[in-house]
mmCIF file with all atom_site columns, C-alpha atoms and ligand atoms in Angstrom:
data_model
loop_
_atom_site.group_PDB
_atom_site.id
_atom_site.type_symbol
_atom_site.label_atom_id
_atom_site.label_alt_id
_atom_site.label_comp_id
_atom_site.label_asym_id
_atom_site.label_entity_id
_atom_site.label_seq_id
_atom_site.pdbx_PDB_ins_code
_atom_site.Cartn_x
_atom_site.Cartn_y
_atom_site.Cartn_z
_atom_site.occupancy
_atom_site.B_iso_or_equiv
_atom_site.pdbx_formal_charge
_atom_site.auth_seq_id
_atom_site.auth_comp_id
_atom_site.auth_asym_id
_atom_site.auth_atom_id
_atom_site.pdbx_PDB_model_num
ATOM   1   C CA . MET A 1 1   ? 0.000   0.000  0.000   1.00 0.00 ? 1   MET A CA 1
ATOM   2   C CA . SER A 1 2   ? 1.343   3.400  -0.880  1.00 0.00 ? 2   SER A CA 1
ATOM   3   C CA . THR A 1 3   ? 1.392   6.440  1.364   1.00 0.00 ? 3   THR A CA 1
ATOM   4   C CA . LYS A 1 4   ? -0.510  9.403  -0.038  1.00 0.00 ? 4   LYS A CA 1
ATOM   5   C CA . VAL A 1 5   ? 0.431   13.005 0.571   1.00 0.00 ? 5   VAL A CA 1
ATOM   6   C CA . LEU A 1 6   ? -1.682  16.027 -0.414  1.00 0.00 ? 6   LEU A CA 1
ATOM   7   C CA . MET A 1 7   ? -0.284  19.574 -0.612  1.00 0.00 ? 7   MET A CA 1
ATOM   8   C CA . VAL A 1 8   ? -2.874  22.337 -0.163  1.00 0.00 ? 8   VAL A CA 1
ATOM   9   C CA . CYS A 1 9   ? -2.806  26.109 -0.704  1.00 0.00 ? 9   CYS A CA 1
ATOM   10  C CA . LEU A 1 10  ? -5.415  28.690 -1.673  1.00 0.00 ? 10  LEU A CA 1
ATOM   11  C CA . GLY A 1 11  ? -5.359  28.728 -5.475  1.00 0.00 ? 11  GLY A CA 1
ATOM   12  C CA . ASN A 1 12  ? -3.403  25.516 -6.237  1.00 0.00 ? 12  ASN A CA 1
ATOM   13  C CA . ILE A 1 13  ? -1.371  27.422 -8.804  1.00 0.00 ? 13  ILE A CA 1
ATOM   14  C CA . CYS A 1 14  ? 1.628   28.846 -6.862  1.00 0.00 ? 14  CYS A CA 1
ATOM   15  C CA . ARG A 1 15  ? 2.688   27.137 -3.632  1.00 0.00 ? 15  ARG A CA 1
ATOM   16  C CA . SER A 1 16  ? 1.094   23.673 -3.526  1.00 0.00 ? 16  SER A CA 1
ATOM   17  C CA . PRO A 1 17  ? 2.091   22.745 -7.115  1.00 0.00 ? 17  PRO A CA 1
ATOM   18  C CA . LEU A 1 18  ? 5.701   23.499 -6.098  1.00 0.00 ? 18  LEU A CA 1
ATOM   19  C CA . ALA A 1 19  ? 5.372   21.452 -2.915  1.00 0.00 ? 19  ALA A CA 1
ATOM   20  C CA . HIS A 1 20  ? 3.856   18.640 -5.013  1.00 0.00 ? 20  HIS A CA 1
ATOM   21  C CA . GLY A 1 21  ? 6.660   18.704 -7.602  1.00 0.00 ? 21  GLY A CA 1
ATOM   22  C CA . ILE A 1 22  ? 9.469   19.063 -5.064  1.00 0.00 ? 22  ILE A CA 1
ATOM   23  C CA . LEU A 1 23  ? 8.274   16.196 -2.856  1.00 0.00 ? 23  LEU A CA 1
ATOM   24  C CA . GLU A 1 24  ? 7.692   13.970 -5.881  1.00 0.00 ? 24  GLU A CA 1
ATOM   25  C CA . SER A 1 25  ? 11.249  14.659 -7.094  1.00 0.00 ? 25  SER A CA 1
ATOM   26  C CA . LYS A 1 26  ? 12.687  13.382 -3.796  1.00 0.00 ? 26  LYS A CA 1
ATOM   27  C CA . ILE A 1 27  ? 10.753  10.110 -3.641  1.00 0.00 ? 27  ILE A CA 1
ATOM   28  C CA . GLU A 1 28  ? 12.656  6.915  -4.281  1.00 0.00 ? 28  GLU A CA 1
ATOM   29  C CA . PRO A 1 29  ? 10.552  4.274  -6.093  1.00 0.00 ? 29  PRO A CA 1
ATOM   30  C CA . GLU A 1 30  ? 10.718  1.760  -3.230  1.00 0.00 ? 30  GLU A CA 1
ATOM   31  C CA . MET A 1 31  ? 9.125   4.306  -0.914  1.00 0.00 ? 31  MET A CA 1
ATOM   32  C CA . GLN A 1 32  ? 5.734   3.943  -2.642  1.00 0.00 ? 32  GLN A CA 1
ATOM   33  C CA . VAL A 1 33  ? 4.599   7.482  -1.973  1.00 0.00 ? 33  VAL A CA 1
ATOM   34  C CA . LYS A 1 34  ? 1.975   9.260  -4.107  1.00 0.00 ? 34  LYS A CA 1
ATOM   35  C CA . VAL A 1 35  ? 1.669   13.040 -4.107  1.00 0.00 ? 35  VAL A CA 1
ATOM   36  C CA . ASP A 1 36  ? -1.094  15.381 -5.266  1.00 0.00 ? 36  ASP A CA 1
ATOM   37  C CA . SER A 1 37  ? -2.099  18.990 -4.624  1.00 0.00 ? 37  SER A CA 1
ATOM   38  C CA . ALA A 1 38  ? -5.312  21.011 -4.330  1.00 0.00 ? 38  ALA A CA 1
ATOM   39  C CA . GLY A 1 39  ? -6.577  24.501 -3.520  1.00 0.00 ? 39  GLY A CA 1
ATOM   40  C CA . THR A 1 40  ? -9.155  25.532 -0.965  1.00 0.00 ? 40  THR A CA 1
ATOM   41  C CA . ALA A 1 41  ? -10.601 27.872 -3.635  1.00 0.00 ? 41  ALA A CA 1
ATOM   42  C CA . ALA A 1 42  ? -11.904 26.776 -7.036  1.00 0.00 ? 42  ALA A CA 1
ATOM   43  C CA . TRP A 1 43  ? -10.945 29.962 -8.918  1.00 0.00 ? 43  TRP A CA 1
ATOM   44  C CA . HIS A 1 44  ? -8.149  28.376 -10.932 1.00 0.00 ? 44  HIS A CA 1
ATOM   45  C CA . SER A 1 45  ? -9.523  24.837 -11.329 1.00 0.00 ? 45  SER A CA 1
ATOM   46  C CA . GLY A 1 46  ? -8.258  23.165 -14.504 1.00 0.00 ? 46  GLY A CA 1
ATOM   47  C CA . LYS A 1 47  ? -5.409  25.643 -14.949 1.00 0.00 ? 47  LYS A CA 1
ATOM   48  C CA . GLN A 1 48  ? -1.676  25.006 -15.186 1.00 0.00 ? 48  GLN A CA 1
ATOM   49  C CA . PRO A 1 49  ? 0.510   26.259 -12.329 1.00 0.00 ? 49  PRO A CA 1
ATOM   50  C CA . ASP A 1 50  ? 1.469   29.958 -12.378 1.00 0.00 ? 50  ASP A CA 1
ATOM   51  C CA . GLU A 1 51  ? 4.253   30.552 -14.907 1.00 0.00 ? 51  GLU A CA 1
ATOM   52  C CA . ARG A 1 52  ? 6.525   31.824 -12.117 1.00 0.00 ? 52  ARG A CA 1
ATOM   53  C CA . SER A 1 53  ? 6.144   28.522 -10.231 1.00 0.00 ? 53  SER A CA 1
ATOM   54  C CA . ILE A 1 54  ? 6.799   26.585 -13.437 1.00 0.00 ? 54  ILE A CA 1
ATOM   55  C CA . ALA A 1 55  ? 9.950   28.693 -13.981 1.00 0.00 ? 55  ALA A CA 1
ATOM   56  C CA . ILE A 1 56  ? 11.475  28.298 -10.511 1.00 0.00 ? 56  ILE A CA 1
ATOM   57  C CA . ALA A 1 57  ? 10.776  24.553 -10.585 1.00 0.00 ? 57  ALA A CA 1
ATOM   58  C CA . LYS A 1 58  ? 12.404  24.286 -14.020 1.00 0.00 ? 58  LYS A CA 1
ATOM   59  C CA . GLN A 1 59  ? 15.502  26.154 -12.784 1.00 0.00 ? 59  GLN A CA 1
ATOM   60  C CA . ASN A 1 60  ? 15.795  23.386 -10.218 1.00 0.00 ? 60  ASN A CA 1
ATOM   61  C CA . GLY A 1 61  ? 15.282  20.572 -12.710 1.00 0.00 ? 61  GLY A CA 1
ATOM   62  C CA . ILE A 1 62  ? 11.625  19.879 -11.897 1.00 0.00 ? 62  ILE A CA 1
ATOM   63  C CA . ASP A 1 63  ? 8.813   19.958 -14.459 1.00 0.00 ? 63  ASP A CA 1
ATOM   64  C CA . ILE A 1 64  ? 5.448   20.902 -12.943 1.00 0.00 ? 64  ILE A CA 1
ATOM   65  C CA . SER A 1 65  ? 3.889   22.145 -16.188 1.00 0.00 ? 65  SER A CA 1
ATOM   66  C CA . ASN A 1 66  ? 1.610   19.101 -16.514 1.00 0.00 ? 66  ASN A CA 1
ATOM   67  C CA . GLN A 1 67  ? -0.161  19.714 -13.210 1.00 0.00 ? 67  GLN A CA 1
ATOM   68  C CA . LYS A 1 68  ? -3.766  20.937 -13.236 1.00 0.00 ? 68  LYS A CA 1
ATOM   69  C CA . ALA A 1 69  ? -5.394  22.873 -10.416 1.00 0.00 ? 69  ALA A CA 1
ATOM   70  C CA . ARG A 1 70  ? -8.337  21.376 -8.577  1.00 0.00 ? 70  ARG A CA 1
ATOM   71  C CA . GLN A 1 71  ? -10.304 22.263 -5.479  1.00 0.00 ? 71  GLN A CA 1
ATOM   72  C CA . PHE A 1 72  ? -9.847  20.435 -2.169  1.00 0.00 ? 72  PHE A CA 1
ATOM   73  C CA . THR A 1 73  ? -12.844 18.258 -1.319  1.00 0.00 ? 73  THR A CA 1
ATOM   74  C CA . VAL A 1 74  ? -14.019 16.425 1.772   1.00 0.00 ? 74  VAL A CA 1
ATOM   75  C CA . GLU A 1 75  ? -13.193 13.097 0.029   1.00 0.00 ? 75  GLU A CA 1
ATOM   76  C CA . ASP A 1 76  ? -9.527  14.053 0.211   1.00 0.00 ? 76  ASP A CA 1
ATOM   77  C CA . PHE A 1 77  ? -9.595  13.309 3.932   1.00 0.00 ? 77  PHE A CA 1
ATOM   78  C CA . ASN A 1 78  ? -10.109 9.628  3.147   1.00 0.00 ? 78  ASN A CA 1
ATOM   79  C CA . ALA A 1 79  ? -7.919  9.505  0.054   1.00 0.00 ? 79  ALA A CA 1
ATOM   80  C CA . PHE A 1 80  ? -4.772  10.928 1.714   1.00 0.00 ? 80  PHE A CA 1
ATOM   81  C CA . ASP A 1 81  ? -2.680  10.006 4.753   1.00 0.00 ? 81  ASP A CA 1
ATOM   82  C CA . TYR A 1 82  ? -0.970  13.378 5.177   1.00 0.00 ? 82  TYR A CA 1
ATOM   83  C CA . ILE A 1 83  ? -2.465  16.750 4.254   1.00 0.00 ? 83  ILE A CA 1
ATOM   84  C CA . TYR A 1 84  ? 0.014   19.636 4.320   1.00 0.00 ? 84  TYR A CA 1
ATOM   85  C CA . VAL A 1 85  ? -1.279  23.212 4.207   1.00 0.00 ? 85  VAL A CA 1
ATOM   86  C CA . MET A 1 86  ? 0.812   26.298 3.468   1.00 0.00 ? 86  MET A CA 1
ATOM   87  C CA . ASP A 1 87  ? -0.649  28.857 5.883   1.00 0.00 ? 87  ASP A CA 1
ATOM   88  C CA . GLN A 1 88  ? -3.056  29.418 8.747   1.00 0.00 ? 88  GLN A CA 1
ATOM   89  C CA . SER A 1 89  ? -5.869  30.438 6.473   1.00 0.00 ? 89  SER A CA 1
ATOM   90  C CA . ASN A 1 90  ? -5.582  27.165 4.494   1.00 0.00 ? 90  ASN A CA 1
ATOM   91  C CA . TYR A 1 91  ? -5.460  25.342 7.834   1.00 0.00 ? 91  TYR A CA 1
ATOM   92  C CA . LYS A 1 92  ? -8.709  26.930 8.980   1.00 0.00 ? 92  LYS A CA 1
ATOM   93  C CA . ASP A 1 93  ? -10.453 26.279 5.662   1.00 0.00 ? 93  ASP A CA 1
ATOM   94  C CA . VAL A 1 94  ? -9.416  22.625 5.568   1.00 0.00 ? 94  VAL A CA 1
ATOM   95  C CA . MET A 1 95  ? -10.178 21.993 9.250   1.00 0.00 ? 95  MET A CA 1
ATOM   96  C CA . LYS A 1 96  ? -13.685 23.429 8.790   1.00 0.00 ? 96  LYS A CA 1
ATOM   97  C CA . LEU A 1 97  ? -14.409 20.536 6.415   1.00 0.00 ? 97  LEU A CA 1
ATOM   98  C CA . ALA A 1 98  ? -12.843 17.783 8.544   1.00 0.00 ? 98  ALA A CA 1
ATOM   99  C CA . PRO A 1 99  ? -15.515 15.330 9.714   1.00 0.00 ? 99  PRO A CA 1
ATOM   100 C CA . ASN A 1 100 ? -13.737 13.924 12.802  1.00 0.00 ? 100 ASN A CA 1
ATOM   101 C CA . ASP A 1 101 ? -10.596 13.792 14.955  1.00 0.00 ? 101 ASP A CA 1
ATOM   102 C CA . ALA A 1 102 ? -8.942  11.126 12.803  1.00 0.00 ? 102 ALA A CA 1
ATOM   103 C CA . THR A 1 103 ? -9.141  13.357 9.736   1.00 0.00 ? 103 THR A CA 1
ATOM   104 C CA . ARG A 1 104 ? -8.146  16.481 11.673  1.00 0.00 ? 104 ARG A CA 1
ATOM   105 C CA . ALA A 1 105 ? -4.993  14.630 12.766  1.00 0.00 ? 105 ALA A CA 1
ATOM   106 C CA . LYS A 1 106 ? -3.916  14.284 9.121   1.00 0.00 ? 106 LYS A CA 1
ATOM   107 C CA . VAL A 1 107 ? -3.661  18.056 8.643   1.00 0.00 ? 107 VAL A CA 1
ATOM   108 C CA . GLU A 1 108 ? -0.383  19.859 9.341   1.00 0.00 ? 108 GLU A CA 1
ATOM   109 C CA . ILE A 1 109 ? 1.095   23.269 8.515   1.00 0.00 ? 109 ILE A CA 1
ATOM   110 C CA . ILE A 1 110 ? 3.992   22.294 6.266   1.00 0.00 ? 110 ILE A CA 1
ATOM   111 C CA . LEU A 1 111 ? 6.674   24.522 7.840   1.00 0.00 ? 111 LEU A CA 1
ATOM   112 C CA . ASN A 1 112 ? 6.071   22.840 11.202  1.00 0.00 ? 112 ASN A CA 1
ATOM   113 C CA . GLU A 1 113 ? 8.188   20.058 9.690   1.00 0.00 ? 113 GLU A CA 1
ATOM   114 C CA . ILE A 1 114 ? 11.170  22.455 9.840   1.00 0.00 ? 114 ILE A CA 1
ATOM   115 C CA . TYR A 1 115 ? 10.059  24.671 12.748  1.00 0.00 ? 115 TYR A CA 1
ATOM   116 C CA . PRO A 1 116 ? 7.962   22.386 14.968  1.00 0.00 ? 116 PRO A CA 1
ATOM   117 C CA . GLU A 1 117 ? 4.851   23.951 16.491  1.00 0.00 ? 117 GLU A CA 1
ATOM   118 C CA . GLU A 1 118 ? 5.741   27.485 15.352  1.00 0.00 ? 118 GLU A CA 1
ATOM   119 C CA . ASN A 1 119 ? 2.948   27.585 12.773  1.00 0.00 ? 119 ASN A CA 1
ATOM   120 C CA . ARG A 1 120 ? 5.075   29.590 10.349  1.00 0.00 ? 120 ARG A CA 1
ATOM   121 C CA . GLU A 1 121 ? 3.519   30.275 6.947   1.00 0.00 ? 121 GLU A CA 1
ATOM   122 C CA . VAL A 1 122 ? 4.721   29.789 3.404   1.00 0.00 ? 122 VAL A CA 1
ATOM   123 C CA . PRO A 1 123 ? 4.108   33.357 2.178   1.00 0.00 ? 123 PRO A CA 1
ATOM   124 C CA . ASP A 1 124 ? 1.623   33.719 -0.659  1.00 0.00 ? 124 ASP A CA 1
ATOM   125 C CA . PRO A 1 125 ? 3.783   34.855 -3.618  1.00 0.00 ? 125 PRO A CA 1
ATOM   126 C CA . TYR A 1 126 ? 0.902   35.535 -6.053  1.00 0.00 ? 126 TYR A CA 1
ATOM   127 C CA . TYR A 1 127 ? 0.867   39.335 -5.908  1.00 0.00 ? 127 TYR A CA 1
ATOM   128 C CA . GLY A 1 128 ? 4.636   39.807 -5.535  1.00 0.00 ? 128 GLY A CA 1
ATOM   129 C CA . GLY A 1 129 ? 7.630   39.487 -7.827  1.00 0.00 ? 129 GLY A CA 1
ATOM   130 C CA . THR A 1 130 ? 9.722   36.476 -8.766  1.00 0.00 ? 130 THR A CA 1
ATOM   131 C CA . SER A 1 131 ? 11.860  36.683 -5.602  1.00 0.00 ? 131 SER A CA 1
ATOM   132 C CA . GLY A 1 132 ? 8.836   35.549 -3.601  1.00 0.00 ? 132 GLY A CA 1
ATOM   133 C CA . PHE A 1 133 ? 8.811   32.348 -5.636  1.00 0.00 ? 133 PHE A CA 1
ATOM   134 C CA . THR A 1 134 ? 12.481  31.715 -4.829  1.00 0.00 ? 134 THR A CA 1
ATOM   135 C CA . THR A 1 135 ? 11.716  32.117 -1.119  1.00 0.00 ? 135 THR A CA 1
ATOM   136 C CA . VAL A 1 136 ? 8.765   29.744 -1.419  1.00 0.00 ? 136 VAL A CA 1
ATOM   137 C CA . TYR A 1 137 ? 10.844  27.216 -3.340  1.00 0.00 ? 137 TYR A CA 1
ATOM   138 C CA . ASN A 1 138 ? 13.621  27.197 -0.737  1.00 0.00 ? 138 ASN A CA 1
ATOM   139 C CA . LEU A 1 139 ? 11.217  26.824 2.204   1.00 0.00 ? 139 LEU A CA 1
ATOM   140 C CA . LEU A 1 140 ? 9.338   23.996 0.514   1.00 0.00 ? 140 LEU A CA 1
ATOM   141 C CA . ASP A 1 141 ? 12.566  22.261 -0.485  1.00 0.00 ? 141 ASP A CA 1
ATOM   142 C CA . GLN A 1 142 ? 13.662  22.149 3.173   1.00 0.00 ? 142 GLN A CA 1
ATOM   143 C CA . ALA A 1 143 ? 10.230  21.057 4.368   1.00 0.00 ? 143 ALA A CA 1
ATOM   144 C CA . CYS A 1 144 ? 10.091  18.269 1.753   1.00 0.00 ? 144 CYS A CA 1
ATOM   145 C CA . ASP A 1 145 ? 13.483  16.958 2.891   1.00 0.00 ? 145 ASP A CA 1
ATOM   146 C CA . LYS A 1 146 ? 12.012  16.590 6.379   1.00 0.00 ? 146 LYS A CA 1
ATOM   147 C CA . ILE A 1 147 ? 8.866   14.939 5.025   1.00 0.00 ? 147 ILE A CA 1
ATOM   148 C CA . ILE A 1 148 ? 10.950  12.410 3.082   1.00 0.00 ? 148 ILE A CA 1
ATOM   149 C CA . HIS A 1 149 ? 12.927  11.641 6.210   1.00 0.00 ? 149 HIS A CA 1
ATOM   150 C CA . LYS A 1 150 ? 9.706   11.183 8.182   1.00 0.00 ? 150 LYS A CA 1
ATOM   151 C CA . LEU A 1 151 ? 8.139   8.929  5.541   1.00 0.00 ? 151 LEU A CA 1
ATOM   152 C CA . LYS A 1 152 ? 11.257  6.757  5.383   1.00 0.00 ? 152 LYS A CA 1
ATOM   153 C CA . ASN A 1 153 ? 11.254  6.346  9.150   1.00 0.00 ? 153 ASN A CA 1
ATOM   154 C CA . ALA A 1 154 ? 7.522   5.638  9.302   1.00 0.00 ? 154 ALA A CA 1
ATOM   155 C CA . LYS A 1 155 ? 7.936   2.339  7.438   1.00 0.00 ? 155 LYS A CA 1
HETATM 156 P P1 . 4NP B 2 .   ? -1.507  29.886 -4.151  1.00 0.00 ? 201 4NP B P1 1
HETATM 157 O O1 . 4NP B 2 .   ? -1.450  31.423 -4.541  1.00 0.00 ? 201 4NP B O1 1
HETATM 158 O O2 . 4NP B 2 .   ? -2.540  29.771 -3.059  1.00 0.00 ? 201 4NP B O2 1
HETATM 159 O O3 . 4NP B 2 .   ? -0.123  29.633 -3.631  1.00 0.00 ? 201 4NP B O3 1
HETATM 160 O O4 . 4NP B 2 .   ? -1.843  29.113 -5.387  1.00 0.00 ? 201 4NP B O4 1
HETATM 161 C C1 . 4NP B 2 .   ? -2.560  32.163 -4.972  1.00 0.00 ? 201 4NP B C1 1
HETATM 162 C C2 . 4NP B 2 .   ? -3.021  32.020 -6.254  1.00 0.00 ? 201 4NP B C2 1
HETATM 163 C C3 . 4NP B 2 .   ? -4.087  32.785 -6.696  1.00 0.00 ? 201 4NP B C3 1
HETATM 164 C C4 . 4NP B 2 .   ? -4.674  33.681 -5.833  1.00 0.00 ? 201 4NP B C4 1
HETATM 165 C C5 . 4NP B 2 .   ? -4.209  33.829 -4.539  1.00 0.00 ? 201 4NP B C5 1
HETATM 166 C C6 . 4NP B 2 .   ? -3.147  33.048 -4.105  1.00 0.00 ? 201 4NP B C6 1
HETATM 167 N N1 . 4NP B 2 .   ? -5.727  34.500 -6.283  1.00 0.00 ? 201 4NP B N1 1
HETATM 168 O O5 . 4NP B 2 .   ? -6.150  35.402 -5.536  1.00 0.00 ? 201 4NP B O5 1
HETATM 169 O O6 . 4NP B 2 .   ? -6.239  34.280 -7.401  1.00 0.00 ? 201 4NP B O6 1
#
């Protein structure tokens, strides 16, 4: 049985597609980990990631251009083992939909993997320049290293 990880942000075009691509790039085949991403909002459903996310991923050897945005749904609580959100607002939106304690326990703010219990946020880069995407990439890269370590040790 594979372990399933879902990355969640607001639009599913900037941060969570990067988290999705970065984590996927670090998985070794024997780990049997599947990754997906979603947005709490439906505004960009069906769209490719933001071109600035595609560009920063490409600079780091990762192709995320085939991803398509979709909205987070309540079914995701059953389909995934770990649900990582980017900020407090995503956390609130996802937790509002969680049916019980078991599903609530699957939800974690992603930077808590690097800074435990500090509830730091991956800043929303949408309205800023390209440097915001570099910051986001570097934070998510570190967080995904921790997630890989955790998944390896969980087996
Ligand atoms: P994301 O960024 O949540 O990292 O995908 C955003 C994308 C779009 C919008 C806001 C944030 N928007 O307002 O359309």
